[in-house]
Short mmCIF file of C-alpha atoms in Angstrom, two decimals:
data_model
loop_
_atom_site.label_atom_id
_atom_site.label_comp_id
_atom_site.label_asym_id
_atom_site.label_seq_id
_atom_site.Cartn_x
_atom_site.Cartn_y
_atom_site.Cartn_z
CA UNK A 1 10.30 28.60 58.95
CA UNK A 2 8.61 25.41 60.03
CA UNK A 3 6.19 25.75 57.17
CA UNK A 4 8.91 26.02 54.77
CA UNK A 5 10.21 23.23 56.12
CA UNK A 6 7.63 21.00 55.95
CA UNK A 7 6.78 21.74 52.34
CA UNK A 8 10.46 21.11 51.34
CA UNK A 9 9.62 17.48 53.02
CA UNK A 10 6.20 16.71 51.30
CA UNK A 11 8.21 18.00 47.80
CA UNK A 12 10.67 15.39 48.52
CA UNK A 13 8.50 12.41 49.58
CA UNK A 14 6.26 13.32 46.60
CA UNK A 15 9.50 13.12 44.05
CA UNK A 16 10.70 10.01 45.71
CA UNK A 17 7.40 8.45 45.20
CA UNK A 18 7.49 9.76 41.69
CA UNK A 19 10.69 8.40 41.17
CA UNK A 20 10.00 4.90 42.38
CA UNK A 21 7.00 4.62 40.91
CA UNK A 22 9.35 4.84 37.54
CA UNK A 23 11.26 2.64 38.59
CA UNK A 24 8.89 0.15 39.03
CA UNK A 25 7.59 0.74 35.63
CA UNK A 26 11.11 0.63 33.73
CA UNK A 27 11.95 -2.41 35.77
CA UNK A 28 8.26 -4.00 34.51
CA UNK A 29 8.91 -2.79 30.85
CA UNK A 30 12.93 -4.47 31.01
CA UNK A 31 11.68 -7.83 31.88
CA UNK A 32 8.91 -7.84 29.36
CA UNK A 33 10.90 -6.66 27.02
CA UNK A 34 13.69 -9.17 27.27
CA UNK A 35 10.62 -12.02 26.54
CA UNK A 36 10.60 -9.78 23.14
CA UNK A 37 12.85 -11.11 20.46
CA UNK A 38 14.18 -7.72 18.43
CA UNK A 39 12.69 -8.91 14.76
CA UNK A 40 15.80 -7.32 12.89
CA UNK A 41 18.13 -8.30 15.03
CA UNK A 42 20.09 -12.05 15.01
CA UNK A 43 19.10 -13.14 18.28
CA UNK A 44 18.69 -10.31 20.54
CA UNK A 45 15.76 -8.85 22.65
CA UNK A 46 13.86 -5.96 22.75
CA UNK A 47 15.47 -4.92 26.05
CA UNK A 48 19.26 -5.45 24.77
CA UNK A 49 18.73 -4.25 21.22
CA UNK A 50 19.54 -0.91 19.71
CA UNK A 51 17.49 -0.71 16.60
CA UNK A 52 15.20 1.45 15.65
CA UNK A 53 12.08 -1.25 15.84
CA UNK A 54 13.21 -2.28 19.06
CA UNK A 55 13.13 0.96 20.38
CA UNK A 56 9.66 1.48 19.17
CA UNK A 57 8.67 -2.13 20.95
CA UNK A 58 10.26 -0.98 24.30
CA UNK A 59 8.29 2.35 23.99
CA UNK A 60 4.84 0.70 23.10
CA UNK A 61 5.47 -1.81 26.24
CA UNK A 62 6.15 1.36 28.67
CA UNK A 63 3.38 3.29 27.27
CA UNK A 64 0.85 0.14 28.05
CA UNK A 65 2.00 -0.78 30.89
CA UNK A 66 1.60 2.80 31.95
CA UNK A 67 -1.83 2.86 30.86
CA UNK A 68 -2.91 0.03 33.25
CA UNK A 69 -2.46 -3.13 30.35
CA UNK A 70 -0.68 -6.36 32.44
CA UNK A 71 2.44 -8.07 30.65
CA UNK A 72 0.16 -10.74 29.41
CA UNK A 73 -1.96 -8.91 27.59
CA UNK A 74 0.68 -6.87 26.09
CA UNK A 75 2.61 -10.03 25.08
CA UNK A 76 -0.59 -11.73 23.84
CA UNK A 77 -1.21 -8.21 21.27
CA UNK A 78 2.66 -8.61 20.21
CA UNK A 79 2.08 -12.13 18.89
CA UNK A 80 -0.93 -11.42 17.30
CA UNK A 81 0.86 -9.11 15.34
CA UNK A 82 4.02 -11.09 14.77
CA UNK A 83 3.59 -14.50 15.49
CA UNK A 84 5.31 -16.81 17.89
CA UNK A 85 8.52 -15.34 16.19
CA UNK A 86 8.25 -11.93 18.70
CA UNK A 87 8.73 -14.38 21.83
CA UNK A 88 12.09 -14.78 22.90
CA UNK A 89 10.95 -18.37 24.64
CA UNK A 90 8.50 -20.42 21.96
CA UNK A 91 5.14 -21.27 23.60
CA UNK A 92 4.65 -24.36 24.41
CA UNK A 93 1.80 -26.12 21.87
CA UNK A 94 1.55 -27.54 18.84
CA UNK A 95 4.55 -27.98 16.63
CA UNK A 96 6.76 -25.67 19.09
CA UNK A 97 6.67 -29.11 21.27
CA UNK A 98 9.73 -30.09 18.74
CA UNK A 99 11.62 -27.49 19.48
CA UNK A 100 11.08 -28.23 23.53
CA UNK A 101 11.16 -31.44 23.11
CA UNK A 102 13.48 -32.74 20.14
CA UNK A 103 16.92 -32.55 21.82
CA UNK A 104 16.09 -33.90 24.81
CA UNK A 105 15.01 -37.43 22.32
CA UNK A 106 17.86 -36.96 20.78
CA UNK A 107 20.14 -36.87 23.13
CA UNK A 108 18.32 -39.34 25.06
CA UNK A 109 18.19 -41.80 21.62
CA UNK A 110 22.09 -41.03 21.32
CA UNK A 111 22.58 -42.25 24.65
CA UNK A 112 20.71 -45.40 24.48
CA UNK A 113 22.70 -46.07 20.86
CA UNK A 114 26.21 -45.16 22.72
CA UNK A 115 25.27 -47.59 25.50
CA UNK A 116 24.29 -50.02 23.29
CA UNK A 117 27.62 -49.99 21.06
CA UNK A 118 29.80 -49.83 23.78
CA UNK A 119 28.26 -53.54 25.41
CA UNK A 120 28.68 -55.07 21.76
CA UNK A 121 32.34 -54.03 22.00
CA UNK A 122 33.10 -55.75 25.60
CA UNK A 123 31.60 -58.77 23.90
CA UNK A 124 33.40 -61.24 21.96
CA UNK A 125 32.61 -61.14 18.09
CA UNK A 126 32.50 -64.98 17.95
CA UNK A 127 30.53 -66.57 20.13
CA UNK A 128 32.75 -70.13 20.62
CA UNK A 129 30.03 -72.75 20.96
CA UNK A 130 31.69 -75.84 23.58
CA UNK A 131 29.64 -78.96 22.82
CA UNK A 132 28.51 -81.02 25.56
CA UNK A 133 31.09 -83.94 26.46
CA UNK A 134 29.52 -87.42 25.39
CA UNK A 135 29.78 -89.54 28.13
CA UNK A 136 32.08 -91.90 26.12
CA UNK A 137 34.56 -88.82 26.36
CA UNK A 138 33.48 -88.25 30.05
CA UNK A 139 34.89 -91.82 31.14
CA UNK A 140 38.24 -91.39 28.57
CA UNK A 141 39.04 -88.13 30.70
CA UNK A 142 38.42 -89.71 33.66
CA UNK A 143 40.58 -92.37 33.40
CA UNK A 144 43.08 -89.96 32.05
CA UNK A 145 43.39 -87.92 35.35
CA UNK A 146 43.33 -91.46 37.25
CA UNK A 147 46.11 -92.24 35.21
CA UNK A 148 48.13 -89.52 35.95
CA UNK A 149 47.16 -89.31 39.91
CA UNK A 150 48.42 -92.67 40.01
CA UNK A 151 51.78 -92.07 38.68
CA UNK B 1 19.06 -54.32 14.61
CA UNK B 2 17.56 -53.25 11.44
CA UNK B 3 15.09 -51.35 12.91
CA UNK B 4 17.81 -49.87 14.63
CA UNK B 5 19.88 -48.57 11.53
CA UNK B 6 16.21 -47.45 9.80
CA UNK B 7 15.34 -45.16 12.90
CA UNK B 8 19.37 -43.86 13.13
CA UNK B 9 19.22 -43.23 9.09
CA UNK B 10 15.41 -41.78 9.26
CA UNK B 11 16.26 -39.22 12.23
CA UNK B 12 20.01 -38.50 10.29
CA UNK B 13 17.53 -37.74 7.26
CA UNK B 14 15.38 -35.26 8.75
CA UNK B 15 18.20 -33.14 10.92
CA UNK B 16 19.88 -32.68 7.78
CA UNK B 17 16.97 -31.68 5.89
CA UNK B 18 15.99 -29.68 8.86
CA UNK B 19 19.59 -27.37 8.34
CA UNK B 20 19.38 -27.62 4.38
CA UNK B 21 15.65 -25.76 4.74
CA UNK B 22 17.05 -23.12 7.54
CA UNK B 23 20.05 -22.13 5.09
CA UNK B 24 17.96 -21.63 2.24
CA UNK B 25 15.44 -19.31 4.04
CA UNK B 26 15.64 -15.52 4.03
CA UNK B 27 16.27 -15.12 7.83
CA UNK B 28 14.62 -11.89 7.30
CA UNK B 29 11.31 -13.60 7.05
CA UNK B 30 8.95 -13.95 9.28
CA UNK B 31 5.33 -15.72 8.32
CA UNK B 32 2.47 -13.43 8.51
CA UNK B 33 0.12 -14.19 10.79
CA UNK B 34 -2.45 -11.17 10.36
CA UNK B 35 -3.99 -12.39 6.77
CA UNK B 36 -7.54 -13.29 7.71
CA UNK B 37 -7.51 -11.09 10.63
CA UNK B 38 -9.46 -7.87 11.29
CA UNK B 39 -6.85 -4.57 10.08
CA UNK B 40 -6.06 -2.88 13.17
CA UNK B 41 -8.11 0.61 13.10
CA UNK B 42 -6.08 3.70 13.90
CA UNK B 43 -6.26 7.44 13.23
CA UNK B 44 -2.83 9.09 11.09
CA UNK B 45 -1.82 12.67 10.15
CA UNK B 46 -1.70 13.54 6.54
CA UNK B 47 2.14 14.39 6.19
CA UNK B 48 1.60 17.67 4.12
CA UNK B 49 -2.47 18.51 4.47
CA UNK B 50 -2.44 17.10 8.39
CA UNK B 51 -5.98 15.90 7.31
CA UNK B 52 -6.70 12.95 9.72
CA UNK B 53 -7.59 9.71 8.03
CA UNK B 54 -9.20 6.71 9.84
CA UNK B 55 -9.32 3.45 8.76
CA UNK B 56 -12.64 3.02 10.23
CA UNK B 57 -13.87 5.76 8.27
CA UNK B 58 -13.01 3.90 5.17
CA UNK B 59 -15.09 0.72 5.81
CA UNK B 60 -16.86 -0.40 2.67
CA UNK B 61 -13.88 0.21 0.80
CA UNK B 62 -10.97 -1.65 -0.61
CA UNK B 63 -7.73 0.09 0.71
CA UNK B 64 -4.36 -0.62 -0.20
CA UNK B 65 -1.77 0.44 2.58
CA UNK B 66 1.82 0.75 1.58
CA UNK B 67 4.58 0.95 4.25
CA UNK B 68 8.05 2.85 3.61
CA UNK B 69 10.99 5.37 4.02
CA UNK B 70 12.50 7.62 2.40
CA UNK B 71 16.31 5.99 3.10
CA UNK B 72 14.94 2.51 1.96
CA UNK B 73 16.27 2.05 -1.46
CA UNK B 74 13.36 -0.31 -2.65
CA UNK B 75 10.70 1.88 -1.47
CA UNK B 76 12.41 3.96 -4.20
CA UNK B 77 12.49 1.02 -6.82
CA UNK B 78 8.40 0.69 -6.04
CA UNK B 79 7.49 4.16 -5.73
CA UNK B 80 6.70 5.13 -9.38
CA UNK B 81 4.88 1.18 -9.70
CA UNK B 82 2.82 2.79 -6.84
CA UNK B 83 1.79 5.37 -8.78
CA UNK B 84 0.48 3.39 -11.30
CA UNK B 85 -1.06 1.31 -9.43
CA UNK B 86 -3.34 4.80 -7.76
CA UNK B 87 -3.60 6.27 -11.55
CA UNK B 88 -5.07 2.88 -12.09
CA UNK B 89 -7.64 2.16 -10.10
CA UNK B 90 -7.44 5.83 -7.87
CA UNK B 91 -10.26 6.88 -9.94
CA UNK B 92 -13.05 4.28 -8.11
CA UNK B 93 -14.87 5.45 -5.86
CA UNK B 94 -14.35 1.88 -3.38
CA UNK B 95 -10.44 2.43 -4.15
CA UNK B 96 -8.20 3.93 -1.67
CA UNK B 97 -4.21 3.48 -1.09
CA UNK B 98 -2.58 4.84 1.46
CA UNK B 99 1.05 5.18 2.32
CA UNK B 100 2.07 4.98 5.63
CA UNK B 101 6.04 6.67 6.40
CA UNK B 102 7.78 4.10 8.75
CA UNK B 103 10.70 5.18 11.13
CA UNK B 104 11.58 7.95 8.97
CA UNK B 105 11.94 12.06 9.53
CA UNK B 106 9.01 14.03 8.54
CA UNK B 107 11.52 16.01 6.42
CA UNK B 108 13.12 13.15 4.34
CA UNK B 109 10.06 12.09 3.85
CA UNK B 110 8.26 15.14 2.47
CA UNK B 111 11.70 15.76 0.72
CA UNK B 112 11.28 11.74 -0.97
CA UNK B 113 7.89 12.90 -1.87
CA UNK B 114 8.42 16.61 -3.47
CA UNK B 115 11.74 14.75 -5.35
CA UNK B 116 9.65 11.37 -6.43
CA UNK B 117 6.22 12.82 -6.75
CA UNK B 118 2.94 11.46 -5.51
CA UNK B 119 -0.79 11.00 -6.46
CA UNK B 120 -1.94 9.68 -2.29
CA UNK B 121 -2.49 10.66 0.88
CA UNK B 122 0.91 9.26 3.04
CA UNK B 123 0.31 9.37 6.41
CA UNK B 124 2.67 9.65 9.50
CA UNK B 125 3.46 7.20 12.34
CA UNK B 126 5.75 9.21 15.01
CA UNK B 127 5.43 6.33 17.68
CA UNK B 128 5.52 3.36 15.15
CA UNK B 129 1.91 1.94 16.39
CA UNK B 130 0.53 1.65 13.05
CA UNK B 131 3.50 -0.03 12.12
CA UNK B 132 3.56 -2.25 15.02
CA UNK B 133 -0.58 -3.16 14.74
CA UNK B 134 0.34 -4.62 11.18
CA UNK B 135 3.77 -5.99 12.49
CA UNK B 136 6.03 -4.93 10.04
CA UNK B 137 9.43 -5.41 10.59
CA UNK B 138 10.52 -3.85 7.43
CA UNK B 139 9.72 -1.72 4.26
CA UNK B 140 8.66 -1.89 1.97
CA UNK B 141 5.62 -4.05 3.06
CA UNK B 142 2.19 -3.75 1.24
CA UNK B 143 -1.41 -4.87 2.73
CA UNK B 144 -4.62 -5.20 1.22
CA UNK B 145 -7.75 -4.40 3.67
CA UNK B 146 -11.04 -5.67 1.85
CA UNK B 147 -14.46 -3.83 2.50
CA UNK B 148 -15.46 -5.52 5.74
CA UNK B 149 -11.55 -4.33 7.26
CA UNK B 150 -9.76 -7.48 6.85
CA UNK B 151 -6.58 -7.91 6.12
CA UNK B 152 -6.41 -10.11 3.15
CA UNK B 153 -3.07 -10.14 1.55
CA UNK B 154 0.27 -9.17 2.75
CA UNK B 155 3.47 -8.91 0.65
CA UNK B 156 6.78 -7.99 2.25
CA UNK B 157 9.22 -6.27 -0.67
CA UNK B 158 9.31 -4.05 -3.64
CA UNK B 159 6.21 -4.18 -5.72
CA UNK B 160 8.12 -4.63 -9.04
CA UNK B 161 7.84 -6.66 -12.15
CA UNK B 162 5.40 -9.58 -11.31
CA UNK B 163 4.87 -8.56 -7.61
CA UNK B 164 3.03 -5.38 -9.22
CA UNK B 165 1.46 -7.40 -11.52
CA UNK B 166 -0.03 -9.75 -8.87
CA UNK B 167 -0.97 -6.82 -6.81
CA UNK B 168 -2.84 -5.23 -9.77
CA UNK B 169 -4.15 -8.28 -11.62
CA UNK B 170 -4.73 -10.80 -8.62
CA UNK B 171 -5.47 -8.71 -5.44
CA UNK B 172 -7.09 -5.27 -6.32
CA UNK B 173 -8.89 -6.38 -9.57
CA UNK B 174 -10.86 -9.24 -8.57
CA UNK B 175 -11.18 -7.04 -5.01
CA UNK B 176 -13.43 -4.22 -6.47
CA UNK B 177 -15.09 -6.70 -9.01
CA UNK B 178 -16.53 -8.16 -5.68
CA UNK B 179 -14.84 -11.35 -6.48
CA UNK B 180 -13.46 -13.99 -3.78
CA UNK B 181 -9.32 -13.75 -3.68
CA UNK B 182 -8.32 -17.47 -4.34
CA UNK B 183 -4.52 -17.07 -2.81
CA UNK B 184 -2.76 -13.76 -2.31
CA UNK B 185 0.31 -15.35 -3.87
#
């Protein structure tokens, strides 16, 4: 009885090891594949996608990882097959730095132009130029408010 | 301030070029990357002998690999071209074309091939890793693998009208003449 009993334990333990063992591997193969971009699909992963191709990708990943290959090297074999296109994020080198890059300066440069149009609008359009008072004009104003004090 | 309106007109210029380029491109297509590149080597059942062909095995040679289905309906519009194309040049000895069946059922496929006829070997890819080592993302999709196994042309699309033509006249010709390819296009 206590033999039984003990096998019926080792079976267990050895099918829970089994099973997260799998799980490890499906969770590995799910976050790979959602760096995948599904290359019939409009914006869709690997992971999320149900075509046929994308099926095919998701099995190739499990099967590699299985046999021992790390994400990177998997991901590096993808691209040499399809390009930067197969990557969900674009690496960052070369021309991709646009991509990274370009709305960032844009929205920086539309920023800069907002702030600059906005302080030409609290300003007056016409600057009014005062000339400086001659001193002839000085002494008439003078004895203009002198004038008036004194009445 | 005129530098100013230049660099606002300039960057205007370019965004809208920018979206004028992305609607007139086939979002389909994706630039190949593999021309240049060693052909990846792999091993493939014979659909109806179950003869095992490897690439590797056909080094030395010039080997034309055609990708397709039996439900795509431009394999169907290239199909007989293909045959020409093996009637051609099948009878040189440095020639070989192969057809490889892409997500397809073995049955369709033998069915496609009993109903359409062919004159070469088609070979099977159950897992899609043949189809995945030359990253196709579609069919039809044709590659040409020179002596030394690199892949020197791809075209993605029905080999009809002038796309046969420049298969024929620009790819495999000058290829078994022992001539340099000057563009695959």
């Amino acid at each position: 009885m206590r033999l039984i009993a003990l096998l019926l334990l080792l079976l267990g333990l050895t099918v829970q090891a089994a099973q997260v063992e799998e799980d490890e591997l499906e969770a590995k193969t799910r976050d790979l594949s959602r760096q995948l971009r599904c290359l019939v699909c409009q914006g869709e992963n690997v992971w999320e996608s149900h075509s046929d191709l994308a099926g095919q990708m998701r099995d190739h990943v499990r099967d590699h990882l299985r046999a021992g290959e790390s994400p990177e090297q998997i991901k590096a074999y993808l691209e040499s097959r399809y390009g930067d296109f197969v990557l969900m994020e674009p690496p960052r080198h070369g021309l991709n730095w646009l991509l990274w890059l370009g709305p960032f300066v844009l929205l920086s440069a539309g920023a800069l132009l907002l702030r600059r149009q906005l302080s030409l609008w609290r300003k007056p359009a016409v600057k009014v130029e005062i000339a400086a008072l001659s001193e002839e004009q000085k002494r008439k104003i003078d004895g203009e408010l002198a004038r008036l004090e004194d009445e | 301030m005129k530098g100013w309106k230049i660099a606002i007109i300039v960057v205007v210029v370019a965004v809208i070029a920018l979206f004028w380029r992305g609607l007139h491109m086939d979002p389909r297509f994706i630039p190949t990357v593999l021309e240049g590149k060693p052909a990846m080597t792999f091993a493939a059942q014979e659909i109806n002998s179950g003869r095992i062909w490897k690439l590797e095995e056909l080094r030395g040679k010039v080997v034309v690999l055609n990708f397709w289905a039996s439900w795509c309906r431009e394999c169907r519009a290239e199909h007989e071209n293909l045959l020409q194309v093996q009637e051609r040049f099948g009878s040189n000895k440095d020639f070989v074309m192969l057809g490889v069946v892409y997500q397809d059922q073995d049955e369709d496929a033998r069915r496609f091939l009993k109903e359409w006829g062919s004159n070469y070997p088609h070979l099977l890819d159950p897992k899609g890793e043949v189809g995945i080592g030359y990253g196709v993302s579609g069919v039809p999709e044709t590659f040409l693998i020179d002596r030394n196994g690199i892949i020197s042309c791809k075209h993605v699309g029905p080999l009809v009208g002038s796309e046969l033509e420049k298969v024929m006249e620009r790819w495999i010709k000058p290829m078994l003449a022992g001539k340099e390819l000057k563009s695959c296009a």
